[in-house]
XYZ file of C-alpha atoms in Angstrom:
578
model
C 0.682 0.014 -0.313
C 1.605 3.321 -0.969
C 0.282 6.697 -2.450
C 1.490 8.130 -5.263
C 3.474 10.796 -5.861
C 1.701 13.541 -9.002
C 4.960 13.955 -9.930
C 6.051 10.698 -11.271
C 5.056 8.172 -13.552
C 1.890 6.019 -12.193
C 2.417 2.482 -11.224
C -0.898 0.210 -10.412
C -0.787 -2.704 -8.095
C -4.008 -5.431 -7.671
C -3.751 -3.547 -4.114
C -5.325 0.053 -5.479
C -2.797 2.309 -4.762
C 0.328 3.475 -7.274
C 3.822 4.378 -7.220
C 5.896 5.623 -9.563
C 9.756 5.340 -10.308
C 11.542 5.027 -13.382
C 14.745 1.888 -14.027
C 17.395 3.380 -16.351
C 20.569 3.224 -15.171
C 22.914 0.574 -13.342
C 23.770 1.929 -9.334
C 27.611 1.121 -10.490
C 27.495 3.607 -13.785
C 26.295 6.497 -11.849
C 27.481 5.951 -8.030
C 31.872 3.997 -6.148
C 32.229 1.030 -5.220
C 29.510 0.037 -3.141
C 31.311 0.579 0.577
C 31.252 -3.327 2.202
C 32.028 -2.336 6.017
C 30.615 -0.172 9.065
C 33.227 2.491 9.605
C 34.104 2.343 4.972
C 33.526 5.228 3.142
C 30.714 6.192 1.869
C 31.517 7.001 -1.887
C 28.369 9.649 -2.447
C 28.400 10.585 -6.498
C 25.229 11.464 -8.556
C 22.152 9.818 -8.341
C 20.686 7.371 -11.889
C 18.814 8.878 -14.007
C 15.920 7.940 -13.170
C 16.077 9.180 -9.609
C 14.781 12.647 -9.616
C 17.289 14.697 -9.105
C 15.857 18.527 -8.430
C 19.074 20.377 -8.343
C 18.569 23.178 -5.806
C 18.326 20.237 -3.911
C 21.810 18.445 -4.686
C 20.763 14.856 -3.711
C 23.230 11.903 -4.265
C 23.462 8.269 -4.441
C 26.172 5.899 -2.566
C 25.619 2.291 -2.146
C 26.311 -0.074 0.522
C 26.150 -4.125 1.701
C 24.189 -5.823 4.040
C 24.290 -8.997 4.126
C 21.627 -11.566 2.184
C 20.117 -13.607 5.109
C 21.347 -11.790 8.812
C 20.916 -14.888 10.392
C 24.412 -15.863 8.374
C 25.329 -12.362 8.718
C 29.097 -13.700 6.850
C 27.732 -15.784 3.747
C 26.394 -14.118 1.107
C 25.954 -10.227 0.348
C 24.014 -7.828 -1.720
C 24.591 -3.983 -2.631
C 21.408 -1.606 -1.374
C 21.522 1.882 -2.737
C 19.886 5.547 -0.565
C 20.342 9.255 -1.529
C 20.952 11.604 0.543
C 19.642 15.478 0.634
C 22.188 17.419 2.900
C 21.307 19.826 5.190
C 21.681 23.102 4.346
C 22.167 24.274 8.182
C 23.412 23.253 11.394
C 22.194 18.827 10.879
C 20.598 17.216 14.486
C 20.395 14.200 12.276
C 19.434 12.498 9.712
C 15.144 11.621 8.799
C 14.544 8.290 6.396
C 11.794 7.706 4.847
C 9.791 5.757 2.662
C 6.865 6.103 0.869
C 4.731 2.314 0.812
C 3.691 -0.733 -1.601
C 5.411 -3.081 -0.829
C 7.342 -1.975 -4.216
C 7.715 1.718 -3.018
C 10.514 2.724 -5.313
C 11.621 5.392 -2.129
C 15.097 6.455 -3.504
C 13.187 10.461 -4.688
C 11.058 10.774 -2.421
C 12.559 13.772 -0.809
C 12.773 15.462 -3.838
C 9.545 16.097 -5.083
C 8.653 16.749 -0.832
C 11.132 19.016 -0.020
C 9.513 21.766 -1.935
C 6.030 21.612 -0.125
C 6.174 20.244 3.195
C 9.216 19.197 4.236
C 10.602 21.835 3.226
C 11.940 23.191 6.246
C 13.213 20.092 7.288
C 15.911 20.844 4.808
C 17.222 22.924 7.316
C 18.626 20.935 10.547
C 18.443 17.074 8.923
C 19.925 15.443 6.451
C 17.409 13.621 4.554
C 17.629 10.205 3.259
C 15.656 7.283 1.051
C 17.176 3.645 2.109
C 15.706 1.813 -0.745
C 14.357 -1.255 0.165
C 15.749 -4.829 -1.066
C 14.685 -6.065 -5.040
C 13.449 -3.205 -5.900
C 15.547 -1.724 -8.860
C 19.062 0.039 -7.413
C 19.290 -2.186 -4.384
C 19.825 -5.516 -5.939
C 17.133 -6.535 -7.766
C 14.582 -9.000 -7.984
C 14.621 -10.102 -11.666
C 12.141 -12.671 -12.925
C 14.096 -15.259 -15.090
C 13.292 -16.204 -18.549
C 14.216 -19.218 -19.916
C 16.853 -17.993 -23.026
C 15.986 -19.297 -26.738
C 18.537 -20.390 -28.657
C 17.835 -17.822 -32.132
C 18.136 -20.271 -35.499
C 20.607 -18.841 -38.417
C 18.159 -17.799 -40.888
C 18.949 -20.035 -44.632
C 20.023 -18.721 -47.451
C 17.393 -16.633 -49.685
C 16.721 -16.632 -53.484
C 19.558 -13.889 -54.434
C 22.058 -15.508 -51.664
C 21.719 -18.945 -53.471
C 22.984 -18.004 -57.215
C 26.171 -16.194 -55.371
C 28.613 -18.595 -53.009
C 29.951 -14.787 -51.796
C 26.583 -12.855 -51.243
C 25.333 -16.090 -49.687
C 28.823 -17.131 -47.409
C 28.691 -13.296 -46.263
C 25.055 -13.776 -45.454
C 25.512 -16.458 -43.751
C 28.361 -14.665 -41.926
C 26.006 -11.530 -40.590
C 23.332 -13.806 -39.569
C 25.626 -16.250 -37.358
C 27.039 -12.882 -35.558
C 23.657 -11.684 -35.172
C 22.193 -14.449 -33.673
C 25.946 -15.488 -32.096
C 25.806 -12.002 -30.772
C 21.468 -12.149 -29.901
C 22.489 -15.395 -27.456
C 24.910 -13.123 -26.208
C 23.374 -11.565 -24.307
C 21.603 -13.789 -22.888
C 23.777 -16.412 -21.939
C 27.676 -14.705 -21.732
C 30.471 -15.149 -23.837
C 29.556 -18.301 -26.517
C 32.719 -19.935 -27.648
C 32.004 -20.756 -31.543
C 33.289 -23.962 -31.460
C 30.209 -25.284 -28.997
C 28.868 -27.614 -31.324
C 24.161 -26.210 -31.554
C 23.535 -28.828 -28.015
C 26.336 -27.324 -26.299
C 24.980 -23.678 -26.061
C 21.412 -25.184 -26.023
C 23.297 -26.875 -22.136
C 24.130 -23.365 -21.529
C 21.617 -21.934 -21.440
C 19.104 -23.916 -20.089
C 22.334 -24.088 -17.250
C 22.159 -20.123 -17.182
C 17.962 -20.577 -16.466
C 17.822 -22.695 -14.135
C 21.071 -20.507 -11.787
C 18.247 -17.415 -12.769
C 15.863 -19.410 -11.002
C 17.967 -20.947 -8.101
C 19.370 -16.913 -7.189
C 16.191 -15.268 -8.134
C 14.116 -18.434 -5.098
C 17.086 -17.325 -2.432
C 16.741 -13.750 -2.961
C 12.714 -13.820 -2.547
C 13.071 -15.192 0.717
C 15.168 -12.924 1.988
C 11.994 -9.120 0.732
C 10.706 -9.551 3.569
C 9.898 -6.344 6.340
C 12.350 -7.692 9.109
C 15.015 -7.654 7.034
C 14.282 -4.513 5.113
C 14.083 -2.155 8.168
C 17.992 -4.145 9.848
C 19.261 -2.914 5.927
C 18.222 0.542 7.979
C 19.669 0.097 10.510
C 23.326 -0.536 8.005
C 22.586 2.435 6.814
C 22.551 4.425 10.356
C 25.843 2.782 11.527
C 27.605 3.277 7.529
C 25.844 6.882 7.873
C 27.567 6.981 11.642
C 24.511 7.814 13.360
C 23.141 6.879 17.564
C 19.212 7.596 16.543
C 17.603 8.008 13.362
C 14.086 9.848 12.486
C 11.885 8.137 10.766
C 8.734 9.464 8.320
C 6.627 6.901 6.737
C 3.130 5.873 4.630
C 1.274 3.607 4.047
C 3.088 0.203 3.817
C 6.193 2.663 4.519
C 3.994 2.715 8.567
C 4.427 -1.265 8.616
C 8.525 -0.385 8.202
C 8.461 2.225 10.981
C 6.650 0.738 13.481
C 9.011 -2.911 12.817
C 11.939 -0.474 13.258
C 10.905 0.987 16.243
C 10.022 -2.791 17.210
C 13.588 -4.196 17.329
C 15.593 -1.036 17.717
C 14.175 1.241 20.344
C 17.567 2.168 20.782
C 18.261 3.601 17.896
C 14.343 4.968 17.764
C 14.249 8.878 17.189
C 10.748 10.697 16.346
C 8.808 8.391 13.840
C 5.660 9.176 12.582
C 3.316 6.702 10.374
C 1.897 8.052 8.499
C -1.607 5.848 6.912
C -0.855 3.167 8.835
C -1.402 -0.381 8.728
C -3.224 -2.493 10.947
C -0.902 -4.023 12.353
C -3.201 -7.146 13.258
C -4.235 -7.990 9.749
C -1.164 -8.561 7.989
C -1.306 -9.054 5.154
C -4.467 -10.933 3.539
C -6.696 -9.032 6.172
C -5.212 -5.283 5.268
C -5.464 -5.950 0.947
C -8.709 -7.460 1.520
C -11.292 -5.315 3.046
C -9.640 -1.841 1.082
C -12.683 -2.571 -1.907
C -16.125 -0.976 -0.580
C -14.085 2.573 0.984
C -12.373 2.120 -2.727
C -15.667 2.019 -4.465
C -17.784 4.395 -1.991
C -14.193 6.422 -3.104
C -14.945 5.957 -7.295
C -18.673 7.951 -6.444
C -18.057 10.154 -4.805
C -14.933 11.257 -7.204
C -17.833 11.477 -9.812
C -20.077 13.625 -7.400
C -17.320 16.259 -7.389
C -16.523 16.745 -11.513
C -21.003 16.904 -12.056
C -20.475 19.471 -9.594
C -18.017 21.571 -10.594
C -19.452 20.878 -15.014
C -18.206 24.893 -15.422
C -14.768 23.832 -15.520
C -15.183 20.448 -16.869
C -17.622 20.091 -18.742
C -17.862 16.663 -18.657
C -21.627 16.045 -17.315
C -23.397 18.299 -14.253
C -24.472 15.035 -12.704
C -22.535 11.715 -11.479
C -24.263 9.223 -14.402
C -23.529 11.695 -16.715
C -19.630 11.726 -15.534
C -19.325 8.212 -14.577
C -21.233 7.406 -18.325
C -18.819 8.951 -19.936
C -15.286 7.990 -17.486
C -16.353 3.803 -18.018
C -17.095 4.721 -22.138
C -13.154 5.355 -22.208
C -12.450 3.132 -19.464
C -14.295 0.575 -21.648
C -12.414 1.768 -24.842
C -8.548 1.604 -23.193
C -9.037 -1.631 -21.234
C -12.215 -3.385 -23.497
C -12.274 -7.067 -21.961
C -12.500 -9.268 -18.986
C -10.136 -6.782 -17.170
C -11.467 -3.783 -17.686
C -12.713 -2.820 -13.460
C -16.171 -2.496 -14.301
C -18.988 -0.957 -11.219
C -22.546 -0.672 -11.047
C -23.523 3.248 -12.645
C -24.583 5.918 -9.834
C -28.099 6.591 -9.133
C -29.956 8.775 -11.258
C -31.050 12.153 -10.705
C -33.451 14.768 -11.855
C -30.833 16.322 -14.398
C -30.644 12.509 -16.129
C -34.228 12.465 -17.318
C -35.117 12.240 -20.350
C -37.850 14.968 -21.364
C -40.386 13.113 -21.800
C -40.697 11.766 -18.538
C -40.571 14.976 -16.048
C -44.007 14.211 -16.322
C -43.434 11.279 -13.340
C -39.958 11.636 -12.079
C -40.035 9.769 -9.050
C -41.656 6.505 -11.033
C -38.981 7.683 -14.018
C -36.400 7.476 -11.146
C -36.947 3.980 -8.701
C -37.705 2.658 -11.738
C -34.164 3.648 -13.340
C -32.252 3.031 -9.991
C -34.057 -0.144 -9.595
C -33.899 -1.566 -13.194
C -29.535 0.069 -13.873
C -27.806 -2.637 -11.278
C -29.314 -5.612 -12.780
C -28.418 -4.244 -16.104
C -24.898 -3.651 -15.527
C -24.568 -6.522 -13.231
C -26.017 -8.829 -17.163
C -22.814 -6.298 -18.532
C -20.459 -7.566 -17.032
C -21.111 -11.458 -16.950
C -21.486 -11.018 -21.077
C -17.955 -9.416 -20.661
C -16.541 -12.104 -18.218
C -16.576 -13.903 -21.856
C -14.357 -11.514 -23.909
C -11.234 -12.177 -25.033
C -8.488 -10.105 -22.968
C -6.554 -6.732 -24.388
C -2.960 -7.647 -23.576
C -1.947 -3.757 -23.993
C -0.158 -2.054 -21.606
C -0.681 1.765 -21.000
C -1.321 4.833 -18.774
C -4.571 5.113 -19.188
C -7.210 6.835 -18.049
C -7.334 3.566 -15.150
C -4.104 4.076 -14.663
C -4.684 7.720 -12.736
C -8.262 6.362 -11.476
C -5.925 4.737 -9.152
C -4.445 7.645 -8.081
C -7.180 9.470 -7.478
C -8.385 6.601 -4.435
C -6.077 7.664 -2.485
C -5.908 11.470 -2.890
C -8.770 13.750 -4.569
C -5.558 16.490 -5.575
C -5.529 13.797 -8.792
C -9.455 14.378 -9.391
C -8.929 17.278 -11.478
C -6.664 15.350 -13.084
C -9.250 12.478 -13.663
C -11.201 15.753 -15.815
C -8.852 16.836 -17.726
C -7.326 13.228 -19.823
C -11.268 12.035 -19.833
C -11.512 15.889 -21.902
C -9.227 14.184 -23.875
C -7.797 11.082 -23.273
C -4.848 10.014 -24.389
C -3.223 7.378 -23.452
C 0.559 6.562 -23.713
C 2.164 2.992 -23.872
C 4.356 1.890 -21.666
C 8.598 2.413 -22.445
C 10.000 -0.908 -22.063
C 11.838 0.038 -18.403
C 8.779 1.101 -16.993
C 7.372 -2.450 -18.424
C 10.718 -3.915 -16.469
C 10.160 -1.320 -13.623
C 6.343 -2.631 -13.181
C 7.327 -6.641 -12.966
C 9.992 -5.770 -10.413
C 7.799 -3.921 -8.174
C 5.266 -7.027 -8.128
C 7.993 -9.321 -7.691
C 8.988 -7.205 -4.641
C 5.599 -6.696 -3.846
C 4.794 -11.082 -4.328
C 8.494 -11.320 -2.057
C 7.142 -9.198 1.289
C 3.450 -9.786 0.514
C 3.892 -13.691 0.270
C 6.902 -14.279 2.554
C 5.523 -13.412 6.713
C 1.414 -13.821 5.586
C 0.222 -14.228 8.860
C -3.159 -14.728 7.823
C -4.314 -17.556 6.318
C -6.603 -17.098 3.175
C -9.669 -18.592 2.673
C -9.912 -21.437 0.499
C -13.461 -21.960 0.173
C -13.258 -18.184 -1.806
C -12.298 -19.752 -4.916
C -15.167 -21.077 -6.285
C -16.558 -18.264 -4.770
C -14.606 -15.632 -6.592
C -15.453 -17.189 -10.027
C -18.527 -17.246 -9.787
C -18.449 -14.057 -8.673
C -17.072 -13.379 -12.151
C -18.713 -14.888 -14.028
C -22.163 -13.660 -13.019
C -20.913 -9.980 -13.163
C -19.579 -8.685 -9.210
C -18.133 -4.631 -9.484
C -14.055 -5.371 -9.667
C -14.481 -4.244 -6.271
C -16.017 -7.080 -4.852
C -13.639 -9.986 -7.182
C -11.146 -7.983 -5.571
C -11.448 -8.221 -2.108
C -12.452 -12.027 -3.115
C -9.197 -12.309 -4.985
C -7.201 -11.012 -2.661
C -8.519 -13.273 0.059
C -9.023 -16.739 -1.390
C -5.193 -16.815 -1.679
C -4.883 -16.341 -5.410
C -2.283 -13.313 -4.328
C 0.162 -16.377 -3.218
C -0.226 -19.576 -5.015
C 1.494 -21.888 -3.385
C 4.182 -19.926 -1.839
C 3.984 -21.159 2.489
C 4.896 -18.192 4.111
C 9.415 -18.086 5.446
C 9.338 -15.864 7.861
C 6.649 -14.531 11.103
C 4.827 -10.778 11.128
C 7.250 -9.159 13.844
C 4.092 -8.344 17.080
C 5.160 -4.607 16.978
C 5.297 -2.569 20.216
C 6.202 0.960 20.996
C 6.431 -0.052 24.612
C 10.154 0.618 24.794
C 10.528 3.436 23.077
C 11.748 6.997 24.663
C 9.546 8.811 21.607
C 6.130 8.487 21.435
C 5.396 8.034 18.012
C 2.406 9.898 15.496
C 0.192 7.981 13.810
C -1.409 9.923 10.887
C -4.719 8.984 9.690
C -7.637 9.775 7.068
C -11.808 8.639 8.547
C -12.032 6.873 4.854
C -8.675 5.819 3.434
C -8.928 3.917 1.062
C -5.778 1.230 1.408
C -5.370 2.148 4.962
C -8.591 1.877 7.456
C -9.049 3.889 10.029
C -9.685 0.800 12.233
C -6.143 -0.686 11.551
C -4.404 3.599 12.183
C -6.154 3.018 15.445
C -5.203 -0.583 16.267
C -0.898 0.583 15.307
C -1.379 3.616 17.544
C -2.739 1.807 20.128
C -0.687 -1.562 19.791
C 2.858 1.639 19.618
C 1.601 3.313 21.780
C 1.664 6.904 20.126
C 0.011 10.024 19.465
C -3.095 9.302 17.007
C -4.237 12.330 14.977
C -7.597 12.268 13.012
C -8.271 13.927 10.179
C -10.830 14.543 7.565
C -12.081 13.161 4.195
C -10.166 10.653 2.380
C -6.743 10.596 1.996
C -4.109 8.501 2.026
C -0.786 9.853 2.871
C -2.495 12.817 5.112
C 1.067 14.926 5.532
C 1.916 15.206 1.739
C -1.511 16.372 0.651
C -1.501 20.602 0.412
C -2.929 20.798 4.836
C -0.004 22.792 5.500
C -2.255 21.966 8.889
C -0.872 18.687 9.103
C 2.803 20.457 7.753
C 2.512 22.471 10.391
C 2.021 19.425 13.102
C 4.865 16.986 12.207
C 7.919 19.797 11.217
C 6.772 21.005 14.784
C 6.919 17.410 16.229
C 10.457 17.559 14.571
C 11.633 20.049 15.535
C 10.733 21.197 18.703
C 9.548 18.952 21.976
C 7.225 15.630 20.099
C 4.827 16.692 22.133
C 1.286 16.442 20.229
C -1.651 17.930 21.758
C -3.633 17.696 18.491
C -6.494 14.910 17.435
C -7.541 15.943 14.526
C -6.377 17.374 11.325
C -8.898 19.518 8.857
C -9.304 17.711 5.365
C -6.303 18.680 2.441
C -7.624 20.976 -0.276
C -7.575 20.840 -3.613
C -5.017 22.985 -4.221
C -5.561 22.991 -8.850
C -9.109 22.787 -9.646
C -7.801 22.776 -13.579
C -4.975 21.250 -14.502
C -2.896 21.122 -18.232
C -2.155 17.163 -18.561
C 0.323 18.655 -21.228
C 2.759 20.251 -18.761
C 2.690 17.159 -16.810
C 5.371 14.566 -17.149
């Protein structure tokens, strides 16, 4: 569970959240050799190109080694990257952060927080982001692709008539084939037979699978927070302060439990339910997300003078649905029932009997929608991978500041295919998401829900009902047994109480879970109006002041509630968006 950054590309997961990052450059291309042991010098340098680097803040990156398996600290090591924005004044220490996920890139998080909410912190703290293990620039959990030995094409008609031309053509084709294969498995001995080459390919694939499984088993929350503590040691700090959102709150709570003596001021924004790791946490999102969708349609309709997409929620929904269907089509299209019709939706010929029409329409429409979903369940799925309206809608779940962006897109839809780098990013992030959630799932799934899921799908249940059933049935972790038990978090040994910020209608981390996290961590609990996921990172000056004062002044919070964040820009020009 993570919140999206509107300055970045959006990554959508089944959990309905979005995260950004690009995966363009390897760490070695940008950063010097990784430090091997705490106490070794850290070699800070330019960050990879995909790490948003605002020149005004001089973001730097470095890498360091940590144990792959902390139970065997002397065995294999992996490389982790972290970024830094140095304090402009005298540094009072460090603040680490994490945007959530699992699977969200952290390296560029401070770059977009400092210009708004975290600006006052920049003067007094070194701002650190440690990339979670398994993600790009932190020993990525890349999927293995079984290589196929490229065949050398036969001579064409012209080459058969001209032996010299045939020889040149055969040489060129062989060179291309060898080059292609070398990209897959490394150097190829020209003396090897085709059988030998195939054997090398199979051996390389089997090695990849073995390495993948070894790393997969070690991508857990507990190991990631131990990486955080290794970063603390490499930086030579006695304590860390921390800001974590969504899944990042779980990382923060686990760190504070394992390392209370090194825990400073911790802000847990939009906290996960510590008793629901992970099946229950992800299986309880659908109802609130559905509510949020209708709230967005209401908002756009209420501002029809700005967006011209319809003056009723039903009219807005109808345009939204037509775009979604055109861009995605097939059984994977996220479908939900239309909002109730209002007087403004009535055809003129029925205005003489308003109540009868509305009652009849609103009774019949859900049935019709469900029948349509049941029919479309048999369609051939779309294979397109694009930035599209559903991509933006996923971000709109978590912040109403994205609703004007959705409206702007609906005015002029412009789907954009994912680049190869973005596709690779999605695969790696999804692998990390699966590793964390499946390795430490403490709530047993309900396989009995599997037949119900299939029945619900073919009988036309909506997207959000299906999502809840899929998660609770265990389909997210097919055949994967947990490798660890989640830490029982507690704040009982902390000298400074953490802060938990929680929105009443949060779509990703329900309000009740935040209350449980605050109780477990003995934290100050601050209730926030509205449904934004991520309180401090929205346009909410009251939240900015509360959090910044907590870090910069006495770590005591007396305020117990915050207002709903405002929508800063009601009209957005997408051509200016990146």
